[in-house]
Coordinates of C-alpha atoms (C1' of nucleotides) in Angstrom, one line a residue:
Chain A
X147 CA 37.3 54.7 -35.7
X148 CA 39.7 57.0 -33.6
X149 CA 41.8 55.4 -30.8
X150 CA 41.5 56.1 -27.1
X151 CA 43.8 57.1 -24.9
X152 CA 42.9 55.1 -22.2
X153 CA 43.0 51.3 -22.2
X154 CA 40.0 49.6 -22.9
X155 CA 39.6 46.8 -20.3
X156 CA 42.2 47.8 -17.9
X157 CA 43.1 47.0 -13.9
X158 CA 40.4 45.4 -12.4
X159 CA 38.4 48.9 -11.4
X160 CA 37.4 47.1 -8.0
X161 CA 40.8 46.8 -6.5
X162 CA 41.4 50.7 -7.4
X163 CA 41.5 52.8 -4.0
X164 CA 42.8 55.7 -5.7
X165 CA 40.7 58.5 -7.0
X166 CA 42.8 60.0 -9.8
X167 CA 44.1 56.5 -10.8
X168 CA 40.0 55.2 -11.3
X169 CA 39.8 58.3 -13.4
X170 CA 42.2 57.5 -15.5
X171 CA 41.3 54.2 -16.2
X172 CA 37.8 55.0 -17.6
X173 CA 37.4 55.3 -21.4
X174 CA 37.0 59.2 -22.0
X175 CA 34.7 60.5 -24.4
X176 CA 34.2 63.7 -26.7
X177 CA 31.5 65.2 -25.7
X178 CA 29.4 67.9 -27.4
X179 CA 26.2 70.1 -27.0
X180 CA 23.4 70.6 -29.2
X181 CA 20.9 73.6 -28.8
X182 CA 17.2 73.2 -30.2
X183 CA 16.7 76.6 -30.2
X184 CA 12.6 76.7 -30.8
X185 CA 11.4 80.0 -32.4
X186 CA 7.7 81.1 -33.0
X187 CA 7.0 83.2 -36.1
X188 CA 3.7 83.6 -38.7
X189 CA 1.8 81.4 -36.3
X190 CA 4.8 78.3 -36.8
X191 CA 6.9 76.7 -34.3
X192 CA 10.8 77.0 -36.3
X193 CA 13.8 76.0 -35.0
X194 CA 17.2 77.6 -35.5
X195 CA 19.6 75.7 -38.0
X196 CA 22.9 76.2 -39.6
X197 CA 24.1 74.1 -42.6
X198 CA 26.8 71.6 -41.4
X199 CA 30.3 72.0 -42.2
X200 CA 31.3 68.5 -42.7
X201 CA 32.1 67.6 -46.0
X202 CA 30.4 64.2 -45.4
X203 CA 27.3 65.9 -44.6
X204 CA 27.5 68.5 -47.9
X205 CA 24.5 71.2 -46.9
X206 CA 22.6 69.3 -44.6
X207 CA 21.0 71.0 -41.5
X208 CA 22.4 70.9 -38.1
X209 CA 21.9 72.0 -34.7
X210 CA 23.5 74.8 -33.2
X211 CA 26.6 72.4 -31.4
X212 CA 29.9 72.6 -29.9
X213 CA 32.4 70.9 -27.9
X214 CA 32.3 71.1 -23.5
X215 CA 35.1 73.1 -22.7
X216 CA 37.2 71.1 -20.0
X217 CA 35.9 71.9 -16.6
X218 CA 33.0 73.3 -18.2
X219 CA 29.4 72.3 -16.8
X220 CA 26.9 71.2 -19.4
X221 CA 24.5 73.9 -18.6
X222 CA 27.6 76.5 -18.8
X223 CA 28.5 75.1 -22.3
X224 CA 24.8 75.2 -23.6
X225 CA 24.5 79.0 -22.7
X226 CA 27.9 79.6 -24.2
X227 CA 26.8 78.1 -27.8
X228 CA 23.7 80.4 -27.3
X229 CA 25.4 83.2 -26.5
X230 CA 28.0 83.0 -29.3
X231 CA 25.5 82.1 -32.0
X232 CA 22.5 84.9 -30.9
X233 CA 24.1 87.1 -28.8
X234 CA 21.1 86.0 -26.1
X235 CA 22.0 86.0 -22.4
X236 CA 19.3 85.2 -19.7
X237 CA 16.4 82.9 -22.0
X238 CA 15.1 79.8 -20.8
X239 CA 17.3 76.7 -21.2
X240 CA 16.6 73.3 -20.2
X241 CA 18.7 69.6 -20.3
X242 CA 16.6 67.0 -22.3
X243 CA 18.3 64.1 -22.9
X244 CA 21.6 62.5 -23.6
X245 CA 22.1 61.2 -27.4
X246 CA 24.7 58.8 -27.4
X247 CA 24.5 56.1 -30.0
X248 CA 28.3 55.2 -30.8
X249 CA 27.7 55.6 -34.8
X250 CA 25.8 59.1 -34.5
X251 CA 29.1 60.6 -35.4
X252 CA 31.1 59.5 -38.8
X253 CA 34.0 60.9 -37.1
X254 CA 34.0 58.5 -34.1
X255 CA 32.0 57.9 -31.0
X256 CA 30.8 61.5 -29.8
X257 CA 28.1 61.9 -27.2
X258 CA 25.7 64.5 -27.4
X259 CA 23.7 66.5 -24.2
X260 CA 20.8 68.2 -26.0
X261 CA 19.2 71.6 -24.7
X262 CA 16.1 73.0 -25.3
X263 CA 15.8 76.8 -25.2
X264 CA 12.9 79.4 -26.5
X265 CA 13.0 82.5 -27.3
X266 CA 11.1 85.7 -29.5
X267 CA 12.6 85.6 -32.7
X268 CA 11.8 89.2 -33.1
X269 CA 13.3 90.0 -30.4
X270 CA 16.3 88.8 -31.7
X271 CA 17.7 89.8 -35.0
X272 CA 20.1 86.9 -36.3
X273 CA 23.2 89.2 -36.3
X274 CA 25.3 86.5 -37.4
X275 CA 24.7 84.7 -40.9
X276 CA 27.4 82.1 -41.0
X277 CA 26.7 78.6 -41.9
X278 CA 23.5 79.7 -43.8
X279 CA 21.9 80.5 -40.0
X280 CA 18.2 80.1 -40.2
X281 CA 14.8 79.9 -38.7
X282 CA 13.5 76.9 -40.2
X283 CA 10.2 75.7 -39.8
X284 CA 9.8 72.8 -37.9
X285 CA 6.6 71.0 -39.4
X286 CA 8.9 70.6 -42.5
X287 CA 12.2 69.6 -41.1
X288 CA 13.2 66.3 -43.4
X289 CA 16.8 65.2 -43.8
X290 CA 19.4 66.4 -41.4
X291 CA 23.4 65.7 -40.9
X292 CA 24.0 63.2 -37.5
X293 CA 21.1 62.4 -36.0
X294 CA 20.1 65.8 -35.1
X295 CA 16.7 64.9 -36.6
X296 CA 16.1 62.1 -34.0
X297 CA 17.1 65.4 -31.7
X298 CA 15.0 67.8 -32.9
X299 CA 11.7 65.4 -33.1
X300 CA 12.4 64.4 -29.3
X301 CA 13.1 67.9 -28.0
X302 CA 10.0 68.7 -30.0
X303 CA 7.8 66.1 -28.3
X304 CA 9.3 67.1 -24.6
X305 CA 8.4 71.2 -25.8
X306 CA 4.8 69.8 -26.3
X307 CA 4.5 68.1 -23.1
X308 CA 6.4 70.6 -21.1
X309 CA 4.7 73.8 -21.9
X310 CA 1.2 72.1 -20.8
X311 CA 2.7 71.8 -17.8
X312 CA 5.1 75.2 -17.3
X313 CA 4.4 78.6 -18.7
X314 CA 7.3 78.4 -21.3
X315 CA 5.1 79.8 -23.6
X316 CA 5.7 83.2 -22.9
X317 CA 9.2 82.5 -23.7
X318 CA 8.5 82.8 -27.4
X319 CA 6.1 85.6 -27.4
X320 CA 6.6 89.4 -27.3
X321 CA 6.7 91.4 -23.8
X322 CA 2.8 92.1 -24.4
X323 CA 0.7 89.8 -26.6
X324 CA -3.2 89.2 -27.2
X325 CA -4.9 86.2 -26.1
X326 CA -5.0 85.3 -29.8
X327 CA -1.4 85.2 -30.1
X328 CA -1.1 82.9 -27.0
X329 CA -3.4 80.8 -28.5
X330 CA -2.4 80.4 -32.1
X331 CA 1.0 79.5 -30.2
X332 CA -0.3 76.4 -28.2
X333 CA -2.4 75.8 -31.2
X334 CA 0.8 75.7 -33.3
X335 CA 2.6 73.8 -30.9
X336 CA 0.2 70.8 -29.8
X337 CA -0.8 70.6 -32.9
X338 CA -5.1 70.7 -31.8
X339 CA -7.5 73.1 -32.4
X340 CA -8.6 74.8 -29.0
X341 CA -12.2 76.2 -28.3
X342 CA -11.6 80.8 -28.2
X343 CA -14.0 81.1 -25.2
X344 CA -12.9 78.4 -23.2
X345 CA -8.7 79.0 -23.8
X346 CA -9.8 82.5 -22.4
X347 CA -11.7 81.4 -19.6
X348 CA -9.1 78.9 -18.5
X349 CA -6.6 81.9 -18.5
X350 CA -8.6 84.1 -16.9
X351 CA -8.7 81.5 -14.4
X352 CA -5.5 81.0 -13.3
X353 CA -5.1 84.9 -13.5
X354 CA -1.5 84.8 -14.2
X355 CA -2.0 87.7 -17.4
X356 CA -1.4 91.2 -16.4
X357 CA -4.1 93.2 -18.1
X358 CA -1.5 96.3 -19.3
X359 CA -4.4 98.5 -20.6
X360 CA -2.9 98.7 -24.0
X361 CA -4.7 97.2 -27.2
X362 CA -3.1 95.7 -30.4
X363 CA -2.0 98.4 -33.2
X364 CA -2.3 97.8 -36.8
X365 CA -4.4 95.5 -36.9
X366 CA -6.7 95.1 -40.0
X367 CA -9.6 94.1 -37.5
X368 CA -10.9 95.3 -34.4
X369 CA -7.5 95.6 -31.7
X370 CA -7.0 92.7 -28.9
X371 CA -6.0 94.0 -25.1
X372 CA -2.7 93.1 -25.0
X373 CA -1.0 91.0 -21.5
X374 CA 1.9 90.4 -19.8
X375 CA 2.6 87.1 -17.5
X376 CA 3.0 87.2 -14.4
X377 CA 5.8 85.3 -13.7
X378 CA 6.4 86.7 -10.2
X379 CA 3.1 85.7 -8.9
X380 CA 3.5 82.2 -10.6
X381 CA 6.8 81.2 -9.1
X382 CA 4.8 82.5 -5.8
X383 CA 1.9 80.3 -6.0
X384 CA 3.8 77.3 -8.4
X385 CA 1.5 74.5 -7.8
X386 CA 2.1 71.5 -6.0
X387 CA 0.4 68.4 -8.3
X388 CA -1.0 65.2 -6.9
X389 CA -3.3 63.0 -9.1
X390 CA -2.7 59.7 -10.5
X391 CA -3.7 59.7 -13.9
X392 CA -2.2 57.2 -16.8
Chain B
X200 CA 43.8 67.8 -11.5
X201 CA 44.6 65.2 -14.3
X202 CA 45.7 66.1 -17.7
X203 CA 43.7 65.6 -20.7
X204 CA 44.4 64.6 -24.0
X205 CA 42.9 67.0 -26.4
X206 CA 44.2 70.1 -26.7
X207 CA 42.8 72.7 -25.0
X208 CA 41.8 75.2 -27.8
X209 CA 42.5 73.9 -31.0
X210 CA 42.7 74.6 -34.0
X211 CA 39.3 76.7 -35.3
X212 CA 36.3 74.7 -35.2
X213 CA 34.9 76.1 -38.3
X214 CA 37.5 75.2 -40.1
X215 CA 37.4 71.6 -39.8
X216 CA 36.1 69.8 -42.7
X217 CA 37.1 66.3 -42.0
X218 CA 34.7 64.3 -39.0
X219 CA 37.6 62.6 -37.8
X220 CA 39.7 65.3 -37.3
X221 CA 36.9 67.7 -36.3
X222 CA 36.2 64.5 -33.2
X223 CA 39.7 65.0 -32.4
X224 CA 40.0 68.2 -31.5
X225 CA 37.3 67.7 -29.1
X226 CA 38.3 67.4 -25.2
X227 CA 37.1 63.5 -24.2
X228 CA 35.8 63.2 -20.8
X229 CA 35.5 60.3 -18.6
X230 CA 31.5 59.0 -18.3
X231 CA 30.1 56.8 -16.0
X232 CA 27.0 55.5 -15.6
X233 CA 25.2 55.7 -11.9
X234 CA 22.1 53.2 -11.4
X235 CA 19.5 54.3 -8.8
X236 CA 17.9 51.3 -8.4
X237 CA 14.6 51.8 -6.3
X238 CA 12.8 49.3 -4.2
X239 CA 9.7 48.8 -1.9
X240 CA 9.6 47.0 1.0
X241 CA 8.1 47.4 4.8
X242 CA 5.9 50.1 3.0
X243 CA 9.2 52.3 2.7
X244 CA 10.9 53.4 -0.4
X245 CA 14.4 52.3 -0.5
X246 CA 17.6 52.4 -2.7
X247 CA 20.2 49.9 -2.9
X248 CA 24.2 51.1 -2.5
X249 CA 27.3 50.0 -1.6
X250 CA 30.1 51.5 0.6
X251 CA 32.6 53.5 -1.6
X252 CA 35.7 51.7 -2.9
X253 CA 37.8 55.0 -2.9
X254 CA 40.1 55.5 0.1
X255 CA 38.8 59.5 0.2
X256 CA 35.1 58.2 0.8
X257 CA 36.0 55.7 3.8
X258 CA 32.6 54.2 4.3
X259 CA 30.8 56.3 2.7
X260 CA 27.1 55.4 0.9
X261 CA 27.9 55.0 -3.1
X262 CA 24.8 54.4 -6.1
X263 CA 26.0 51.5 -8.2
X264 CA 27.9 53.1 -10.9
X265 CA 30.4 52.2 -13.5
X266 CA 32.5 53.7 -16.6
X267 CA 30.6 53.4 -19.8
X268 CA 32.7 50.6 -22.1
X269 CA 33.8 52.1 -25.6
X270 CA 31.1 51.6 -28.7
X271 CA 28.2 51.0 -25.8
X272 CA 25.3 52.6 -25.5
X273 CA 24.5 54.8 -22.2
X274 CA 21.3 52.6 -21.9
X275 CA 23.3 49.7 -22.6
X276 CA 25.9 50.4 -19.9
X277 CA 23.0 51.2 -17.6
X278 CA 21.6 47.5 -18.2
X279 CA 24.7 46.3 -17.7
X280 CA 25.7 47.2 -14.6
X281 CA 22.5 46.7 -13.5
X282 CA 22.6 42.9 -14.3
X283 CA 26.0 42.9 -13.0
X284 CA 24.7 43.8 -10.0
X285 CA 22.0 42.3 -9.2
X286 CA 21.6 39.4 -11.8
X287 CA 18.5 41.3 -13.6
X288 CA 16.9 41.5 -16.5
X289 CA 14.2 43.3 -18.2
X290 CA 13.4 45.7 -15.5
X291 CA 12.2 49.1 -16.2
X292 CA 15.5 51.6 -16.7
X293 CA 15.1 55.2 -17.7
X294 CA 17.4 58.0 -18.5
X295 CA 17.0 61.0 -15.7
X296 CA 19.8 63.5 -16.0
X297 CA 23.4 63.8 -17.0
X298 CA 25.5 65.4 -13.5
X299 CA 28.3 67.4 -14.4
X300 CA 29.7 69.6 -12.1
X301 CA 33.6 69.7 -12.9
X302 CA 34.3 68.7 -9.4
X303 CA 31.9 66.3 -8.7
X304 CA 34.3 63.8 -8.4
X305 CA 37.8 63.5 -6.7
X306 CA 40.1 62.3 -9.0
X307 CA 39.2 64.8 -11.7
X308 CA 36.7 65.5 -14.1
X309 CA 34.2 62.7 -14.7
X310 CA 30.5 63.1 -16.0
X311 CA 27.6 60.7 -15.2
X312 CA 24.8 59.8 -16.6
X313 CA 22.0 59.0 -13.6
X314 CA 19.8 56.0 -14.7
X315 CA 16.5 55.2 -12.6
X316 CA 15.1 51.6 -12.5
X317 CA 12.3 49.9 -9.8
X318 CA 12.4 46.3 -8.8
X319 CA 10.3 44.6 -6.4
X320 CA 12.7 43.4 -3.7
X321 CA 11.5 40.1 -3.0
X322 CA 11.7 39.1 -6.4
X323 CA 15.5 39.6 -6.2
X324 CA 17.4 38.1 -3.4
X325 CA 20.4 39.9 -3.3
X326 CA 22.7 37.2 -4.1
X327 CA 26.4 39.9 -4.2
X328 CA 27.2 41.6 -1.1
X329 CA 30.2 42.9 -2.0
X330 CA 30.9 46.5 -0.7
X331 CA 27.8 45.8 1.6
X332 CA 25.4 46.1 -1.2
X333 CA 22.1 47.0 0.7
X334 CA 18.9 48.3 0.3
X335 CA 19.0 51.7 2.2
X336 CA 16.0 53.8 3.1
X337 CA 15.7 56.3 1.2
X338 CA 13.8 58.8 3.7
X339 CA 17.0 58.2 6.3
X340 CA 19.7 58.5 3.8
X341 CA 22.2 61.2 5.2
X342 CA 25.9 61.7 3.5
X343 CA 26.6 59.9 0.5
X344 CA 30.3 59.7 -1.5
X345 CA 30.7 62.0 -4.8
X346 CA 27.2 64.3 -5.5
X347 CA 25.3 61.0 -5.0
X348 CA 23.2 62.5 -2.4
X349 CA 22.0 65.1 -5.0
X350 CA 21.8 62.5 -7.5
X351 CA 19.1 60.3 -5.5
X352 CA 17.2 63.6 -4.5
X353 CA 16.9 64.8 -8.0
X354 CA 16.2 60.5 -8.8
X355 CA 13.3 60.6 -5.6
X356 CA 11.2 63.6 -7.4
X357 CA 11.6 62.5 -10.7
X358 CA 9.7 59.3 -9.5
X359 CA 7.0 60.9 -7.6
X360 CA 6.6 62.9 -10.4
X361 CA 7.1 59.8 -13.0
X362 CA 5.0 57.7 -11.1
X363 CA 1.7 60.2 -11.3
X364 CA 1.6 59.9 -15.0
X365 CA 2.6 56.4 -15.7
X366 CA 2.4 53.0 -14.4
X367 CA 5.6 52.4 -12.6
X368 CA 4.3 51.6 -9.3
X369 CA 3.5 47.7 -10.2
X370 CA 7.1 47.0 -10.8
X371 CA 8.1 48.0 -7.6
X372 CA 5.4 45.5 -6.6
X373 CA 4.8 41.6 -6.4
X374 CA 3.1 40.4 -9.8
X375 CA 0.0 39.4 -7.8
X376 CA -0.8 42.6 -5.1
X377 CA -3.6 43.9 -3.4
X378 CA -5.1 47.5 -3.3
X379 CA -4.0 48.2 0.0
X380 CA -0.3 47.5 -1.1
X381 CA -0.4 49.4 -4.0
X382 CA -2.3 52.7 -2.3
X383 CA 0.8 51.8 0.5
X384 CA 3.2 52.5 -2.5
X385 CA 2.0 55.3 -3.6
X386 CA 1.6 57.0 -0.3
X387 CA 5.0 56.1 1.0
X388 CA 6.1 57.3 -2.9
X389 CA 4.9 60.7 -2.8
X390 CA 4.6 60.9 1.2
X391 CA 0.9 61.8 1.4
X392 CA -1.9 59.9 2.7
X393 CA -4.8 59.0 -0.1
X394 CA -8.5 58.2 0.7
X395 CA -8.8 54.5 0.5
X396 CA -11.9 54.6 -1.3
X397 CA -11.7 57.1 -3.7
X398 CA -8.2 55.4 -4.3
X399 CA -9.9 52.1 -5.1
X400 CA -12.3 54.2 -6.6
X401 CA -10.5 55.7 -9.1
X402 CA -8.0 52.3 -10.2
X403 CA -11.6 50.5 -10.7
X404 CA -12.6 53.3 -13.0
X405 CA -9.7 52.7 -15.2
X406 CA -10.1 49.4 -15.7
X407 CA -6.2 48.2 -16.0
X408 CA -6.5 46.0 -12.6
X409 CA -6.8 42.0 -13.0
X410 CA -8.8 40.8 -10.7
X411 CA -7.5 37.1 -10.6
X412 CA -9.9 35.5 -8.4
X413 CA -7.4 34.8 -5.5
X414 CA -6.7 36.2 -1.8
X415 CA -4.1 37.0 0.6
X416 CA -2.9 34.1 2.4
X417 CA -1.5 34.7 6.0
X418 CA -2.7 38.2 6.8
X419 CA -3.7 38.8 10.3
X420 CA -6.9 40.0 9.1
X421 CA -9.7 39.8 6.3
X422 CA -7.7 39.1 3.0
X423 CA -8.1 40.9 0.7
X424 CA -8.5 40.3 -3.4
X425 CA -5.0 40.1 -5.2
X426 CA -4.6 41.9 -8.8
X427 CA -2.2 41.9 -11.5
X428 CA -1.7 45.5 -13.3
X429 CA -2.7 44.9 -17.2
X430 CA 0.1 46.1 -19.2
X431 CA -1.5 45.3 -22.6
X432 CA -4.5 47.0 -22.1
X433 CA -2.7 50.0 -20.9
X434 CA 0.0 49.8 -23.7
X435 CA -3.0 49.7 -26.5
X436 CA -5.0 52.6 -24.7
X437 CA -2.1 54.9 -23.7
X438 CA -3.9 58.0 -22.7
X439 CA -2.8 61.3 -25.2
X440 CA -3.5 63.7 -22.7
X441 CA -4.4 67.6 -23.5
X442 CA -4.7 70.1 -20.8
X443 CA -3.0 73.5 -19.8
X444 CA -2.1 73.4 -16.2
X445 CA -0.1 75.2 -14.1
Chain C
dG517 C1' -15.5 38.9 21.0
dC518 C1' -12.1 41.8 19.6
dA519 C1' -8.6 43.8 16.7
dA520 C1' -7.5 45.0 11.9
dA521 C1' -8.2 45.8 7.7
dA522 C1' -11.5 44.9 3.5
dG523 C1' -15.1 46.4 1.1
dT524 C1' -18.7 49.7 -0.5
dG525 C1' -22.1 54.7 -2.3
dT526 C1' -23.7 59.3 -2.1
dT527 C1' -23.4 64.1 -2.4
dG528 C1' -21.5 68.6 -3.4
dT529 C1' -18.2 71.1 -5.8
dC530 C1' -15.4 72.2 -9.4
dC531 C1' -13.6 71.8 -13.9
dT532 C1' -14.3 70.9 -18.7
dT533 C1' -16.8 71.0 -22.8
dA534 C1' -19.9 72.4 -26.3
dC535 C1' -22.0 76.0 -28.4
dA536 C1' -23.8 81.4 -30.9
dC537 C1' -24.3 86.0 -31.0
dC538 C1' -23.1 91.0 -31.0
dC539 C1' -19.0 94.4 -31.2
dA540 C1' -15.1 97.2 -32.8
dT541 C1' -12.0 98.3 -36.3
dG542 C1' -9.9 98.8 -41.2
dC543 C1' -10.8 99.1 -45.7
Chain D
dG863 C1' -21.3 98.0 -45.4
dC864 C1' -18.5 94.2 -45.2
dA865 C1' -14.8 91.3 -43.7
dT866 C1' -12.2 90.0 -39.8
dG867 C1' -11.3 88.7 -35.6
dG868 C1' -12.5 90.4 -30.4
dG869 C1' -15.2 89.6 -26.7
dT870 C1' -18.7 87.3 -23.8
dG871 C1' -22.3 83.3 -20.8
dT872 C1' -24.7 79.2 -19.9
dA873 C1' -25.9 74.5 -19.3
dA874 C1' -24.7 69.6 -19.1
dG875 C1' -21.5 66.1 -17.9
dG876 C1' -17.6 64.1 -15.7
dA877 C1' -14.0 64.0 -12.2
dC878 C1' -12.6 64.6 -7.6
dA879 C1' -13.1 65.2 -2.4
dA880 C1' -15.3 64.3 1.7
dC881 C1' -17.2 61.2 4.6
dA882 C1' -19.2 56.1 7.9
dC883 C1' -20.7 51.7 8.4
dT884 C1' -20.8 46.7 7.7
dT885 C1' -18.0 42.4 6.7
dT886 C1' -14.4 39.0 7.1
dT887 C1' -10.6 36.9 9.1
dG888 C1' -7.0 35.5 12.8
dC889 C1' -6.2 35.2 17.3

DNA sequence: GCAAAAGTGTTGTCCTTACACCCATGC
DNA sequence: GCATGGGTGTAAGGACAACACTTTTGC
């Protein structure tokens, strides 16, 4: 168990009028973020891993994490780690939840701020091959150093829920992709079977796909149209959701 | 600006093989905990807070927060203070969002962690009034000390969201209520007006209402029938729900 | 008897589901 | 010509929205 720095129990904190001097008295702790970096390839939902460095942990898989700077904003720190480990600026990246079980880390109490972030893994050659950095498919994640497993399956359960609910889909697709590719990706992702005809009805719908006029190549089967989203008419028209339903 | 303990940059990351000395070299930040603890009452939604200890804040509205002890859980902490607060127990708590701006705080950099919980106000007399502890409308709340103000705006639509999907409502409510208090709730909740019987309507199709065979006492007007929200049945059935929307 | 809220049903619309056949392309 | 997936429509059922009158109680 490391030491802290500042006393554990110390002036009453109600009597403190002082700002800096109520700072000081709180126990600080290391804090870290950890990116779940969710990939979609060969019709699977993978996440990006690296082997861990920690001797105690030998070769197990980790998440892409790092230390908050000082006077660093989480969000900042989150795209930082991105940026450094795929060169990626400008992808989606959301705050999920805060890990902080004070034996999560074997070298002392370290809380963790996990991220969720998608992106097109062919869009985005791993450059960097340090660590063993890999797409690794998430169906068949076992054993993993901390408890980046408990991350990983709870980011994964938020991903399923959230892209019901947000187009975050299109985050892990190409530019222009075919209806069938959209829906081998939700299929992948919730884990169902969905009915052809009706997933292209309900899209066609909510006409949010820009029809590009261009059609799949090299295909061994007859070619799909392939779309684009529409993200500017959906943040125009985002919808506002009542319904009570539980 | 106060001074930190860690060093800034250490020593390379990557090279660090050893968990204790790799948690070192981390920068450790103060963390509190902030409880936004919601109640109902006069069929408005309100919030219970204190006046600000800290000189710099005067008066100013403050959520009930406090520095997370070494070795304790966030959730813990969150409990915690709650109970310290209020006396109470086995309440509803959930994690919402970790606030982080660098500056968010006066006497230097301090993160928290914003908890939500619901209580029904008459249940809990509140016995403390130190700092003025009050419950605050949460519609008329204007300036608040540190980023609380964003902290119970971001806390507000993460319950009317929250509160759509799953049955938080009742805690906010006597044990034994009637309809017209709970479509009161979730009106004042999400600030719409709801069709009374398509409201009843639709809670009598789900079947999770006791109806206990008693009746208002003391209303002005024809009583009407008190229920109690089954939490059993609703735990057994939870609803796994499937459907793109947005 | 009057004020105030409780209680109750029907209809139209929309959304969801289930389901089967022909078409275009590569080989 | 055959294998593979692309593309399409309809009918039934369920959920939701809109809407008005009678009943019970306190005063």
């Amino acid at each position: 168990m490391m030491k802290k720095n500042a006393p554990q129990q110390p002036v009453e904190a109600a009597l403190i009028k002082n700002a800096d001097e109520l700072v000081r008295s709180y126990p600080a702790v290391p804090l870290t973020v950890d990116c779940v970096i969710f990939g979609f390839e060969e019709n699977k939902l993978k996440v990006l891993l690296i082997k861990s460095d920690l001797e105690i942990f030998e070769n197990k898989l980790s998440l892409l994490g790092d230390r908050v700077l000082d006077d660093e904003e989480l969000d900042e720190a989150a795209y930082r780690i991105l940026k450094e480990r795929t060169g990626m600026n400008d992808v989606f990246l959301d705050q999920v939840r805060v890990f902080s079980h004070p034996k999560r880390h074997p070298g002392g109490r370290v809380i963790t701020i996990a991220y969720c972030s998608l992106l097109n893994i062919n869009h985005h050659e791993l450059k960097i091959h340090d660590h063993d950095l890999h797409w690794h498919s998430v169906a068949s994640l076992k054993e993993m150093a901390f408890d980046h497993k408990e991350i990983v399956d709870y980011c994964y359960q938020w991903l399923q829920k959230r892209i019901q609910e947000h187009p975050l889909g299109f985050n892990l697709l190409p530019e222009k992709f075919s209806l069938r590719e959209l829906q081998n990706l939700y299929e992948a992702i919730l884990g169902i079977t969905l009915d052809r005809r009706n997933f292209r009805k309900k899209f066609a719908s909510m006409d949010l796909l820009i029809d590009i006029d261009e059609m799949e190549q090299d295909v061994p089967h007859r070619p799909g149209k392939l779309y684009k989203f529409n993200f500017e008419k959906y943040e125009r028209n985002k919808r506002k959701w009542v319904g009570i339903d539980f």
